[in-house]
PDB file of C-alpha atoms in Angstrom:
ATOM      1  CA  MET A   7      20.244  70.578 -10.388  1.00  0.00           C
ATOM      2  CA  LEU A   8      19.448  67.232 -11.928  1.00  0.00           C
ATOM      3  CA  VAL A   9      15.983  65.618 -11.787  1.00  0.00           C
ATOM      4  CA  HIS A  10      15.844  61.816 -12.140  1.00  0.00           C
ATOM      5  CA  ALA A  11      13.247  59.137 -11.660  1.00  0.00           C
ATOM      6  CA  HIS A  12      15.073  56.339  -9.924  1.00  0.00           C
ATOM      7  CA  PRO A  13      18.399  55.601  -8.122  1.00  0.00           C
ATOM      8  CA  ASP A  14      21.017  54.652 -10.822  1.00  0.00           C
ATOM      9  CA  ASP A  15      19.529  56.902 -13.476  1.00  0.00           C
ATOM     10  CA  GLU A  16      21.511  59.802 -12.529  1.00  0.00           C
ATOM     11  CA  SER A  17      24.744  57.797 -12.840  1.00  0.00           C
ATOM     12  CA  THR A  18      23.899  56.173 -16.290  1.00  0.00           C
ATOM     13  CA  GLY A  19      22.682  59.295 -17.976  1.00  0.00           C
ATOM     14  CA  THR A  20      24.505  62.212 -16.236  1.00  0.00           C
ATOM     15  CA  GLY A  21      27.164  60.757 -13.947  1.00  0.00           C
ATOM     16  CA  ALA A  22      30.176  62.197 -15.834  1.00  0.00           C
ATOM     17  CA  THR A  23      28.570  65.667 -15.908  1.00  0.00           C
ATOM     18  CA  MET A  24      27.821  65.438 -12.195  1.00  0.00           C
ATOM     19  CA  ALA A  25      31.531  64.403 -11.546  1.00  0.00           C
ATOM     20  CA  ARG A  26      32.942  67.009 -13.639  1.00  0.00           C
ATOM     21  CA  TYR A  27      31.006  69.921 -12.170  1.00  0.00           C
ATOM     22  CA  SER A  28      31.591  68.687  -8.544  1.00  0.00           C
ATOM     23  CA  ALA A  29      35.193  68.483  -9.254  1.00  0.00           C
ATOM     24  CA  GLU A  30      35.253  72.054 -10.619  1.00  0.00           C
ATOM     25  CA  GLY A  31      33.621  73.384  -7.580  1.00  0.00           C
ATOM     26  CA  ALA A  32      30.119  73.829  -8.693  1.00  0.00           C
ATOM     27  CA  THR A  33      27.148  73.190  -6.289  1.00  0.00           C
ATOM     28  CA  VAL A  34      25.501  70.033  -7.781  1.00  0.00           C
ATOM     29  CA  SER A  35      22.209  68.788  -6.568  1.00  0.00           C
ATOM     30  CA  LEU A  36      20.137  65.808  -7.381  1.00  0.00           C
ATOM     31  CA  VAL A  37      16.396  65.293  -7.030  1.00  0.00           C
ATOM     32  CA  THR A  38      15.451  61.683  -7.055  1.00  0.00           C
ATOM     33  CA  CYS A  39      11.626  61.171  -7.505  1.00  0.00           C
ATOM     34  CA  THR A  40      11.145  57.515  -6.434  1.00  0.00           C
ATOM     35  CA  SER A  41      13.182  54.711  -4.631  1.00  0.00           C
ATOM     36  CA  GLY A  42      12.934  52.415  -7.561  1.00  0.00           C
ATOM     37  CA  GLU A  43      10.850  49.932  -5.608  1.00  0.00           C
ATOM     38  CA  LEU A  44       9.904  47.945  -8.777  1.00  0.00           C
ATOM     39  CA  GLY A  45      13.352  47.521 -10.380  1.00  0.00           C
ATOM     40  CA  GLU A  46      14.411  44.124 -11.518  1.00  0.00           C
ATOM     41  CA  VAL A  47      16.944  42.531  -9.051  1.00  0.00           C
ATOM     42  CA  ILE A  48      19.619  41.037 -11.223  1.00  0.00           C
ATOM     43  CA  ALA A  49      22.212  39.987  -8.463  1.00  0.00           C
ATOM     44  CA  ASP A  50      21.429  36.453  -7.184  1.00  0.00           C
ATOM     45  CA  ASP A  51      22.727  37.231  -3.801  1.00  0.00           C
ATOM     46  CA  LEU A  52      20.159  39.920  -3.372  1.00  0.00           C
ATOM     47  CA  ALA A  53      17.304  37.474  -4.504  1.00  0.00           C
ATOM     48  CA  HIS A  54      15.643  37.981  -1.096  1.00  0.00           C
ATOM     49  CA  LEU A  55      14.730  41.510  -2.321  1.00  0.00           C
ATOM     50  CA  ARG A  56      12.769  40.100  -5.344  1.00  0.00           C
ATOM     51  CA  GLY A  57       9.060  40.710  -4.908  1.00  0.00           C
ATOM     52  CA  LYS A  58       9.568  42.999  -1.943  1.00  0.00           C
ATOM     53  CA  PRO A  59       9.193  46.482  -3.270  1.00  0.00           C
ATOM     54  CA  GLN A  60       9.455  48.295   0.072  1.00  0.00           C
ATOM     55  CA  GLU A  61      12.705  46.486   1.091  1.00  0.00           C
ATOM     56  CA  LEU A  62      14.074  46.905  -2.443  1.00  0.00           C
ATOM     57  CA  GLY A  63      13.273  50.645  -2.162  1.00  0.00           C
ATOM     58  CA  GLU A  64      15.204  50.925   1.041  1.00  0.00           C
ATOM     59  CA  TYR A  65      18.082  49.023  -0.304  1.00  0.00           C
ATOM     60  CA  ARG A  66      18.303  51.253  -3.343  1.00  0.00           C
ATOM     61  CA  ARG A  67      18.329  54.369  -1.178  1.00  0.00           C
ATOM     62  CA  GLY A  68      21.541  52.928   0.359  1.00  0.00           C
ATOM     63  CA  GLU A  69      22.963  52.241  -3.154  1.00  0.00           C
ATOM     64  CA  ILE A  70      22.501  55.848  -4.257  1.00  0.00           C
ATOM     65  CA  GLU A  71      24.161  57.079  -1.151  1.00  0.00           C
ATOM     66  CA  ARG A  72      27.364  55.014  -2.020  1.00  0.00           C
ATOM     67  CA  ALA A  73      27.027  56.087  -5.767  1.00  0.00           C
ATOM     68  CA  LEU A  74      27.008  59.765  -4.976  1.00  0.00           C
ATOM     69  CA  VAL A  75      30.142  59.446  -3.024  1.00  0.00           C
ATOM     70  CA  GLU A  76      32.020  58.247  -6.238  1.00  0.00           C
ATOM     71  CA  LEU A  77      30.598  61.316  -8.217  1.00  0.00           C
ATOM     72  CA  GLY A  78      31.702  63.947  -5.785  1.00  0.00           C
ATOM     73  CA  ASP A  79      29.980  66.237  -3.260  1.00  0.00           C
ATOM     74  CA  ILE A  80      26.337  65.887  -4.390  1.00  0.00           C
ATOM     75  CA  ARG A  81      23.435  67.309  -2.513  1.00  0.00           C
ATOM     76  CA  GLN A  82      20.596  64.871  -2.900  1.00  0.00           C
ATOM     77  CA  HIS A  83      16.924  65.297  -2.278  1.00  0.00           C
ATOM     78  CA  TRP A  84      14.003  62.831  -2.246  1.00  0.00           C
ATOM     79  CA  LEU A  85      11.080  64.498  -3.997  1.00  0.00           C
ATOM     80  CA  GLY A  86       8.505  64.828  -1.120  1.00  0.00           C
ATOM     81  CA  GLY A  87      10.844  62.975   1.166  1.00  0.00           C
ATOM     82  CA  PRO A  88      12.095  59.225   0.980  1.00  0.00           C
ATOM     83  CA  GLY A  89       9.510  56.968  -0.208  1.00  0.00           C
ATOM     84  CA  ARG A  90       6.765  59.496  -0.779  1.00  0.00           C
ATOM     85  CA  PHE A  91       6.427  58.698  -4.487  1.00  0.00           C
ATOM     86  CA  HIS A  92       6.408  55.076  -5.491  1.00  0.00           C
ATOM     87  CA  ASP A  93       7.868  53.431  -8.510  1.00  0.00           C
ATOM     88  CA  SER A  94       5.370  53.131 -11.236  1.00  0.00           C
ATOM     89  CA  GLY A  95       6.974  50.119 -13.083  1.00  0.00           C
ATOM     90  CA  MET A  96       7.659  49.884 -16.874  1.00  0.00           C
ATOM     91  CA  ALA A  97       5.110  51.238 -19.348  1.00  0.00           C
ATOM     92  CA  GLY A  98       2.051  48.952 -19.680  1.00  0.00           C
ATOM     93  CA  GLU A  99       2.372  47.181 -16.261  1.00  0.00           C
ATOM     94  CA  GLU A 100      -0.586  47.187 -13.954  1.00  0.00           C
ATOM     95  CA  SER A 101       1.492  48.917 -11.419  1.00  0.00           C
ATOM     96  CA  ASN A 102       1.168  52.113 -13.490  1.00  0.00           C
ATOM     97  CA  ASP A 103      -2.258  52.507 -12.144  1.00  0.00           C
ATOM     98  CA  ASP A 104      -1.320  51.996  -8.511  1.00  0.00           C
ATOM     99  CA  PRO A 105      -2.589  55.011  -6.540  1.00  0.00           C
ATOM    100  CA  ARG A 106       0.959  55.225  -4.872  1.00  0.00           C
ATOM    101  CA  ALA A 107       2.603  55.392  -8.191  1.00  0.00           C
ATOM    102  CA  PHE A 108       4.516  58.595  -9.197  1.00  0.00           C
ATOM    103  CA  ALA A 109       2.907  58.691 -12.535  1.00  0.00           C
ATOM    104  CA  LYS A 110      -0.493  58.798 -10.712  1.00  0.00           C
ATOM    105  CA  ALA A 111       0.606  61.434  -8.142  1.00  0.00           C
ATOM    106  CA  ASP A 112      -1.457  64.621  -7.615  1.00  0.00           C
ATOM    107  CA  PRO A 113       0.305  67.193  -9.935  1.00  0.00           C
ATOM    108  CA  ALA A 114      -0.462  69.918  -7.325  1.00  0.00           C
ATOM    109  CA  GLU A 115       1.433  67.959  -4.669  1.00  0.00           C
ATOM    110  CA  VAL A 116       4.333  67.133  -7.076  1.00  0.00           C
ATOM    111  CA  THR A 117       4.666  70.718  -8.164  1.00  0.00           C
ATOM    112  CA  ARG A 118       4.781  72.063  -4.544  1.00  0.00           C
ATOM    113  CA  ALA A 119       7.437  69.557  -3.493  1.00  0.00           C
ATOM    114  CA  MET A 120       9.561  70.490  -6.690  1.00  0.00           C
ATOM    115  CA  VAL A 121       9.098  74.229  -6.088  1.00  0.00           C
ATOM    116  CA  ALA A 122      10.382  73.757  -2.621  1.00  0.00           C
ATOM    117  CA  VAL A 123      13.613  72.171  -3.877  1.00  0.00           C
ATOM    118  CA  LEU A 124      14.089  74.759  -6.625  1.00  0.00           C
ATOM    119  CA  ARG A 125      13.777  77.570  -4.242  1.00  0.00           C
ATOM    120  CA  ALA A 126      16.035  76.071  -1.818  1.00  0.00           C
ATOM    121  CA  GLU A 127      18.746  75.173  -4.218  1.00  0.00           C
ATOM    122  CA  ARG A 128      18.337  78.108  -6.607  1.00  0.00           C
ATOM    123  CA  PRO A 129      20.172  76.331  -9.494  1.00  0.00           C
ATOM    124  CA  GLN A 130      21.433  78.249 -12.662  1.00  0.00           C
ATOM    125  CA  VAL A 131      20.904  75.115 -14.617  1.00  0.00           C
ATOM    126  CA  ALA A 132      18.447  72.407 -14.316  1.00  0.00           C
ATOM    127  CA  VAL A 133      18.320  68.998 -16.216  1.00  0.00           C
ATOM    128  CA  THR A 134      15.833  66.343 -16.788  1.00  0.00           C
ATOM    129  CA  TYR A 135      14.523  64.062 -19.491  1.00  0.00           C
ATOM    130  CA  ASP A 136      12.472  64.984 -22.593  1.00  0.00           C
ATOM    131  CA  ARG A 137       8.730  64.731 -22.937  1.00  0.00           C
ATOM    132  CA  ASN A 138       8.985  61.124 -23.607  1.00  0.00           C
ATOM    133  CA  GLY A 139      11.239  60.498 -20.633  1.00  0.00           C
ATOM    134  CA  GLY A 140      14.082  59.280 -22.978  1.00  0.00           C
ATOM    135  CA  TYR A 141      12.452  55.906 -23.631  1.00  0.00           C
ATOM    136  CA  GLY A 142       8.872  56.028 -22.460  1.00  0.00           C
ATOM    137  CA  HIS A 143       9.156  54.958 -18.713  1.00  0.00           C
ATOM    138  CA  PRO A 144       6.246  56.470 -16.882  1.00  0.00           C
ATOM    139  CA  ASP A 145       8.410  57.758 -14.020  1.00  0.00           C
ATOM    140  CA  HIS A 146      10.791  59.387 -16.448  1.00  0.00           C
ATOM    141  CA  ILE A 147       7.901  61.069 -18.020  1.00  0.00           C
ATOM    142  CA  ALA A 148       6.480  62.099 -14.637  1.00  0.00           C
ATOM    143  CA  ALA A 149       9.952  63.418 -13.591  1.00  0.00           C
ATOM    144  CA  HIS A 150       9.987  65.640 -16.782  1.00  0.00           C
ATOM    145  CA  LYS A 151       6.513  66.964 -15.982  1.00  0.00           C
ATOM    146  CA  ALA A 152       7.530  67.555 -12.369  1.00  0.00           C
ATOM    147  CA  LEU A 153      10.440  69.810 -13.303  1.00  0.00           C
ATOM    148  CA  MET A 154       8.818  71.666 -16.192  1.00  0.00           C
ATOM    149  CA  GLY A 155       5.527  72.131 -14.362  1.00  0.00           C
ATOM    150  CA  ALA A 156       7.270  73.681 -11.373  1.00  0.00           C
ATOM    151  CA  LEU A 157       9.496  76.173 -13.246  1.00  0.00           C
ATOM    152  CA  GLU A 158       6.827  78.954 -13.594  1.00  0.00           C
ATOM    153  CA  PRO A 159       5.317  78.462 -10.091  1.00  0.00           C
ATOM    154  CA  ALA A 160       8.927  78.637  -8.446  1.00  0.00           C
ATOM    155  CA  ALA A 161       9.364  82.106 -10.154  1.00  0.00           C
ATOM    156  CA  ASP A 162       5.958  83.343  -9.011  1.00  0.00           C
ATOM    157  CA  PRO A 163       6.042  85.411  -5.809  1.00  0.00           C
ATOM    158  CA  SER A 164       2.383  84.698  -5.329  1.00  0.00           C
ATOM    159  CA  TYR A 165       2.809  80.935  -5.332  1.00  0.00           C
ATOM    160  CA  GLU A 166       3.268  79.382  -1.955  1.00  0.00           C
ATOM    161  CA  PRO A 167       5.462  82.111  -0.417  1.00  0.00           C
ATOM    162  CA  ASP A 168       6.056  79.831   2.574  1.00  0.00           C
ATOM    163  CA  LEU A 169       8.249  77.675   0.316  1.00  0.00           C
ATOM    164  CA  GLY A 170      10.865  80.587   0.039  1.00  0.00           C
ATOM    165  CA  GLU A 171      11.937  83.298  -2.197  1.00  0.00           C
ATOM    166  CA  PRO A 172      11.056  82.985  -5.780  1.00  0.00           C
ATOM    167  CA  TRP A 173      13.541  81.545  -8.220  1.00  0.00           C
ATOM    168  CA  ASP A 174      13.626  81.657 -12.037  1.00  0.00           C
ATOM    169  CA  VAL A 175      15.828  78.989 -13.509  1.00  0.00           C
ATOM    170  CA  PRO A 176      18.056  80.574 -16.237  1.00  0.00           C
ATOM    171  CA  LYS A 177      18.736  77.456 -18.194  1.00  0.00           C
ATOM    172  CA  VAL A 178      17.147  74.007 -18.615  1.00  0.00           C
ATOM    173  CA  TYR A 179      18.276  71.137 -20.454  1.00  0.00           C
ATOM    174  CA  TRP A 180      16.814  67.721 -21.486  1.00  0.00           C
ATOM    175  CA  THR A 181      19.148  64.773 -21.562  1.00  0.00           C
ATOM    176  CA  ALA A 182      19.646  63.223 -25.078  1.00  0.00           C
ATOM    177  CA  MET A 183      21.325  60.344 -26.875  1.00  0.00           C
ATOM    178  CA  PRO A 184      22.755  61.373 -30.238  1.00  0.00           C
ATOM    179  CA  ARG A 185      21.800  59.412 -33.210  1.00  0.00           C
ATOM    180  CA  SER A 186      25.457  58.992 -34.354  1.00  0.00           C
ATOM    181  CA  LEU A 187      25.885  56.843 -31.226  1.00  0.00           C
ATOM    182  CA  LEU A 188      23.926  54.163 -32.783  1.00  0.00           C
ATOM    183  CA  THR A 189      26.132  54.234 -35.881  1.00  0.00           C
ATOM    184  CA  ARG A 190      29.292  53.826 -33.717  1.00  0.00           C
ATOM    185  CA  ALA A 191      27.673  51.205 -31.568  1.00  0.00           C
ATOM    186  CA  VAL A 192      27.060  49.067 -34.706  1.00  0.00           C
ATOM    187  CA  GLU A 193      30.626  49.836 -36.047  1.00  0.00           C
ATOM    188  CA  GLU A 194      32.309  48.733 -32.655  1.00  0.00           C
ATOM    189  CA  GLY A 195      30.091  45.639 -32.362  1.00  0.00           C
ATOM    190  CA  PHE A 196      28.128  46.821 -29.270  1.00  0.00           C
ATOM    191  CA  LEU A 197      24.829  46.682 -31.169  1.00  0.00           C
ATOM    192  CA  ALA A 198      23.428  44.579 -33.974  1.00  0.00           C
ATOM    193  CA  GLU A 199      22.393  46.438 -37.058  1.00  0.00           C
ATOM    194  CA  ASP A 200      18.921  44.885 -37.064  1.00  0.00           C
ATOM    195  CA  ALA A 201      18.487  46.357 -33.478  1.00  0.00           C
ATOM    196  CA  VAL A 202      19.008  50.034 -34.595  1.00  0.00           C
ATOM    197  CA  ALA A 203      15.443  50.665 -35.479  1.00  0.00           C
ATOM    198  CA  ALA A 204      14.347  49.758 -31.972  1.00  0.00           C
ATOM    199  CA  PHE A 205      16.603  52.328 -30.421  1.00  0.00           C
ATOM    200  CA  GLU A 206      16.309  55.141 -32.907  1.00  0.00           C
ATOM    201  CA  PRO A 207      13.063  56.722 -31.533  1.00  0.00           C
ATOM    202  CA  SER A 208      14.942  57.438 -28.230  1.00  0.00           C
ATOM    203  CA  THR A 209      17.786  59.299 -30.026  1.00  0.00           C
ATOM    204  CA  VAL A 210      18.185  62.821 -31.237  1.00  0.00           C
ATOM    205  CA  PRO A 211      19.644  63.921 -34.584  1.00  0.00           C
ATOM    206  CA  ASP A 212      23.181  65.358 -33.885  1.00  0.00           C
ATOM    207  CA  GLU A 213      22.343  68.674 -35.487  1.00  0.00           C
ATOM    208  CA  GLU A 214      19.482  69.155 -32.985  1.00  0.00           C
ATOM    209  CA  LEU A 215      21.528  68.725 -29.911  1.00  0.00           C
ATOM    210  CA  THR A 216      22.820  71.775 -27.997  1.00  0.00           C
ATOM    211  CA  ALA A 217      25.490  70.527 -25.677  1.00  0.00           C
ATOM    212  CA  GLN A 218      28.170  67.903 -25.255  1.00  0.00           C
ATOM    213  CA  ILE A 219      29.846  67.642 -21.924  1.00  0.00           C
ATOM    214  CA  ASP A 220      33.177  65.809 -22.269  1.00  0.00           C
ATOM    215  CA  GLY A 221      33.409  64.015 -18.936  1.00  0.00           C
ATOM    216  CA  ARG A 222      35.837  61.268 -20.128  1.00  0.00           C
ATOM    217  CA  ARG A 223      38.284  61.957 -17.387  1.00  0.00           C
ATOM    218  CA  PHE A 224      35.462  61.228 -15.050  1.00  0.00           C
ATOM    219  CA  HIS A 225      34.566  57.965 -16.732  1.00  0.00           C
ATOM    220  CA  ALA A 226      36.001  55.924 -14.003  1.00  0.00           C
ATOM    221  CA  ASN A 227      33.894  57.794 -11.476  1.00  0.00           C
ATOM    222  CA  LYS A 228      30.704  57.069 -13.505  1.00  0.00           C
ATOM    223  CA  LEU A 229      31.668  53.291 -13.586  1.00  0.00           C
ATOM    224  CA  ALA A 230      32.451  53.244  -9.875  1.00  0.00           C
ATOM    225  CA  ALA A 231      28.917  54.802  -9.216  1.00  0.00           C
ATOM    226  CA  LEU A 232      27.282  52.249 -11.520  1.00  0.00           C
ATOM    227  CA  ARG A 233      28.979  49.498  -9.567  1.00  0.00           C
ATOM    228  CA  THR A 234      27.323  50.454  -6.404  1.00  0.00           C
ATOM    229  CA  TYR A 235      23.960  49.527  -8.057  1.00  0.00           C
ATOM    230  CA  ARG A 236      24.324  45.730  -7.736  1.00  0.00           C
ATOM    231  CA  SER A 237      20.752  45.120  -7.580  1.00  0.00           C
ATOM    232  CA  GLN A 238      20.216  46.733 -11.047  1.00  0.00           C
ATOM    233  CA  VAL A 239      23.207  46.576 -13.277  1.00  0.00           C
ATOM    234  CA  ASN A 240      26.277  44.562 -13.965  1.00  0.00           C
ATOM    235  CA  VAL A 241      28.957  46.454 -15.653  1.00  0.00           C
ATOM    236  CA  ASP A 242      31.493  43.650 -15.733  1.00  0.00           C
ATOM    237  CA  ASP A 243      29.561  40.995 -17.728  1.00  0.00           C
ATOM    238  CA  ASP A 244      29.761  40.651 -21.656  1.00  0.00           C
ATOM    239  CA  GLY A 245      26.289  42.147 -22.298  1.00  0.00           C
ATOM    240  CA  PHE A 246      25.445  45.124 -24.443  1.00  0.00           C
ATOM    241  CA  PHE A 247      25.118  47.561 -21.392  1.00  0.00           C
ATOM    242  CA  ALA A 248      28.502  46.550 -19.916  1.00  0.00           C
ATOM    243  CA  LYS A 249      30.233  46.975 -23.330  1.00  0.00           C
ATOM    244  CA  MET A 250      28.681  50.386 -23.824  1.00  0.00           C
ATOM    245  CA  VAL A 251      29.464  51.754 -20.305  1.00  0.00           C
ATOM    246  CA  ASN A 252      33.002  50.502 -20.287  1.00  0.00           C
ATOM    247  CA  ASN A 253      33.938  52.497 -23.401  1.00  0.00           C
ATOM    248  CA  GLU A 254      35.468  55.727 -22.596  1.00  0.00           C
ATOM    249  CA  GLU A 255      32.909  57.482 -24.973  1.00  0.00           C
ATOM    250  CA  PHE A 256      30.319  56.762 -22.260  1.00  0.00           C
ATOM    251  CA  GLY A 257      31.943  59.732 -20.529  1.00  0.00           C
ATOM    252  CA  ARG A 258      30.533  62.116 -23.033  1.00  0.00           C
ATOM    253  CA  GLU A 259      27.009  63.192 -22.349  1.00  0.00           C
ATOM    254  CA  HIS A 260      24.484  65.206 -24.484  1.00  0.00           C
ATOM    255  CA  TYR A 261      21.737  67.691 -23.923  1.00  0.00           C
ATOM    256  CA  VAL A 262      19.153  69.790 -25.630  1.00  0.00           C
ATOM    257  CA  LEU A 263      18.609  73.445 -24.360  1.00  0.00           C
ATOM    258  CA  VAL A 264      14.913  74.165 -23.904  1.00  0.00           C
ATOM    259  CA  ARG A 265      14.934  77.152 -21.725  1.00  0.00           C
ATOM    260  CA  GLY A 266      17.416  80.126 -21.727  1.00  0.00           C
ATOM    261  CA  GLU A 267      20.088  81.518 -24.090  1.00  0.00           C
ATOM    262  CA  ARG A 268      22.455  79.233 -25.992  1.00  0.00           C
ATOM    263  CA  GLY A 269      25.999  80.067 -25.196  1.00  0.00           C
ATOM    264  CA  PRO A 270      29.040  79.806 -27.577  1.00  0.00           C
ATOM    265  CA  GLY A 271      29.893  76.349 -28.893  1.00  0.00           C
ATOM    266  CA  GLU A 272      32.345  74.224 -30.897  1.00  0.00           C
ATOM    267  CA  GLY A 273      32.464  71.716 -33.699  1.00  0.00           C
ATOM    268  CA  PRO A 274      30.039  71.447 -36.805  1.00  0.00           C
ATOM    269  CA  TYR A 275      26.876  71.936 -34.899  1.00  0.00           C
ATOM    270  CA  GLY A 276      28.142  74.493 -32.440  1.00  0.00           C
ATOM    271  CA  TRP A 277      27.576  72.374 -29.368  1.00  0.00           C
ATOM    272  CA  GLU A 278      28.195  74.056 -26.039  1.00  0.00           C
ATOM    273  CA  THR A 279      30.897  72.452 -24.022  1.00  0.00           C
ATOM    274  CA  ASP A 280      29.655  73.809 -20.808  1.00  0.00           C
ATOM    275  CA  LEU A 281      26.090  73.922 -19.525  1.00  0.00           C
ATOM    276  CA  PHE A 282      26.797  77.317 -17.866  1.00  0.00           C
ATOM    277  CA  ALA A 283      27.734  78.885 -21.150  1.00  0.00           C
ATOM    278  CA  GLY A 284      26.326  82.209 -21.793  1.00  0.00           C
ATOM    279  CA  LEU A 285      25.574  82.743 -17.985  1.00  0.00           C
ATOM    280  CA  ASP A 286      27.188  85.699 -16.108  1.00  0.00           C
TER     281      ASP A 286
END
């Protein structure tokens, strides 16, 4: 089960992982916390959605439906129901303090909603962002808190028994970007050397990573999913993002294990190649 903040986050960060496990017959579920109502609309033919958060949120809910078809058989949940929690906007924006914003949501309500999904899906593995939400977005941080704060209550028989039988998630991972990726990006011309310092705080030293999922044979699925998000990304222009995602290496996705037993791995750092490694 993967927990993401907005539509398109699941494809960008974990799309190859989702496609791989779906193809292998695993049950893959996704929790999306907001509809991304405050995303920047980049496609000019969708300009009518600019400045209209509710209309954009509805449109992006349609985008995610199309994206998940490209990734396989994915069971998707809107945390608290569609539109319950609202996009908070980028860090530092006035929208962060909107009472509807996910970042301002009542923690007790968020926990209850997440426990309901955890007990329904009963995942062996759960995935979300690190404490900083990867790059500091308020909704990514809130998604991290939502999952991590629900793990213990979900396993506690005394917590909201009406939500279903308790479930203790065996393994939890945080998504991560390896620091070596920056070196490769500079070497391959995707990133200017003087831009490395800005990206480095959002990366993890390679030796601290736990798992690398090789989803390169599902790179095409990941790209196809991203192409459904025309309101948000363009994977076919000559910008940094497009150059990065069109590289086959974008099919490798990385994680840090934060709960559970580390399974056997490979390579110089003993990275797991399967998120289910070590589970019976």
